[in-house]
Amino acid sequence: MITTSRFRARALAVVGLAGVLAAVGGVPNQASATGVGVPSASADASRADSPRIAPEIRPPAGSRPVGAYLVLRGTQTYTCAGGVFTGASVPEAQLFGTGGRVHHFKGPSWQSARDGSLITAKKTAESPRPGTIPELLLTVDTHSGTGILNDVAYISRLLTSGGVAPAGPCTDGVTAAVPYGAVYVFWTAKG
């Protein structure tokens, strides 16, 4: 039996993913580990050149989405250095989407809860958003395991909210975990 909070999380993920799919094009229908499927649009609608993705963070032409994931719970953790929270943050997030659950963590890394496949990536480009962490394009640099993340070549972090480093003075070495939201779209370069 599905608990009310789990049902709400699934419904939120499907509704959020529907918006992402409309913005970036179709994603192949994959039933998730929870049995929730996301309908796909036609293959012609799958475009990396969507006008809703800032030009500086679009994946290369010909890329097509293979999965979209909503952050259900996530934080960006900052460490105080020189009396301020600055520098790169460390993500910790649980994502839910077209391929089930994905854990996003330091690396940055993404690992499928369904099959254990794992990818790491590096930031390629960013697009600032006022009052929140920037949207990003990341390029995958390592793959391990076999599964739903095998063909992922690029990752877009879109529709961000929160996650900004705390302002004001702090004690060196102290960390602050700041909640954030985003949608991650995984892209393949394969045709």
Tab-separated table of C-alpha atoms in Angstrom, residues 48-111:
chain	number	residue	atom	x	y	z
A	48	ALA	CA	18.563	19.882	-27.359
A	49	ASP	CA	17.838	23.282	-28.908
A	50	SER	CA	14.677	23.930	-26.900
A	51	PRO	CA	14.070	27.685	-26.569
A	52	ARG	CA	13.363	27.145	-22.848
A	53	ILE	CA	16.969	26.107	-22.172
A	54	ALA	CA	19.384	29.050	-22.093
A	55	PRO	CA	21.649	28.907	-25.181
A	56	GLU	CA	24.854	28.801	-23.122
A	57	ILE	CA	23.794	25.581	-21.345
A	58	ARG	CA	22.217	23.631	-24.187
A	59	PRO	CA	23.735	20.222	-24.894
A	60	PRO	CA	25.307	19.829	-28.350
A	61	ALA	CA	23.015	19.699	-31.372
A	62	GLY	CA	21.694	16.203	-31.970
A	63	SER	CA	21.588	15.319	-28.268
A	64	ARG	CA	18.309	13.858	-27.118
A	65	PRO	CA	16.855	13.473	-23.620
A	66	VAL	CA	16.832	9.980	-22.124
A	67	GLY	CA	15.601	10.812	-18.628
A	68	ALA	CA	14.254	13.607	-16.472
A	69	TYR	CA	14.456	13.673	-12.673
A	70	LEU	CA	12.984	15.969	-10.025
A	71	VAL	CA	14.825	16.662	-6.767
A	72	LEU	CA	12.584	15.264	-4.024
A	73	ARG	CA	14.995	16.224	-1.215
A	74	GLY	CA	18.275	17.980	-1.754
A	75	THR	CA	20.929	20.159	-0.175
A	76	GLN	CA	23.990	22.046	-1.322
A	77	THR	CA	26.572	21.993	1.485
A	78	TYR	CA	29.048	24.843	1.835
A	79	THR	CA	32.159	25.002	4.030
A	80	CYS	CA	33.230	28.229	5.721
A	81	ALA	CA	36.721	29.400	4.722
A	82	GLY	CA	38.202	32.796	5.489
A	83	GLY	CA	35.118	33.708	7.536
A	84	VAL	CA	32.608	33.269	4.671
A	85	PHE	CA	30.722	30.460	2.984
A	86	THR	CA	32.224	30.443	-0.474
A	87	GLY	CA	33.521	28.117	-3.141
A	88	ALA	CA	32.009	24.976	-4.568
A	89	SER	CA	29.154	23.273	-2.784
A	90	VAL	CA	28.680	19.539	-2.302
A	91	PRO	CA	25.311	18.161	-3.442
A	92	GLU	CA	23.284	15.538	-1.611
A	93	ALA	CA	19.941	14.787	-3.218
A	94	GLN	CA	17.352	12.126	-3.861
A	95	LEU	CA	15.910	12.373	-7.377
A	96	PHE	CA	12.855	10.662	-8.830
A	97	GLY	CA	11.975	10.428	-12.480
A	98	THR	CA	11.609	8.404	-15.624
A	99	GLY	CA	14.133	5.753	-14.530
A	100	GLY	CA	13.062	5.520	-10.881
A	101	ARG	CA	15.234	6.872	-8.066
A	102	VAL	CA	18.694	8.365	-8.518
A	103	HIS	CA	21.078	9.426	-5.734
A	104	HIS	CA	23.076	12.612	-6.509
A	105	PHE	CA	26.146	13.222	-4.358
A	106	LYS	CA	29.737	14.480	-4.146
A	107	GLY	CA	31.731	14.164	-7.353
A	108	PRO	CA	29.341	15.306	-8.683
A	109	SER	CA	27.955	11.801	-9.119
A	110	TRP	CA	24.595	10.235	-9.941
A	111	GLN	CA	23.779	6.594	-9.143
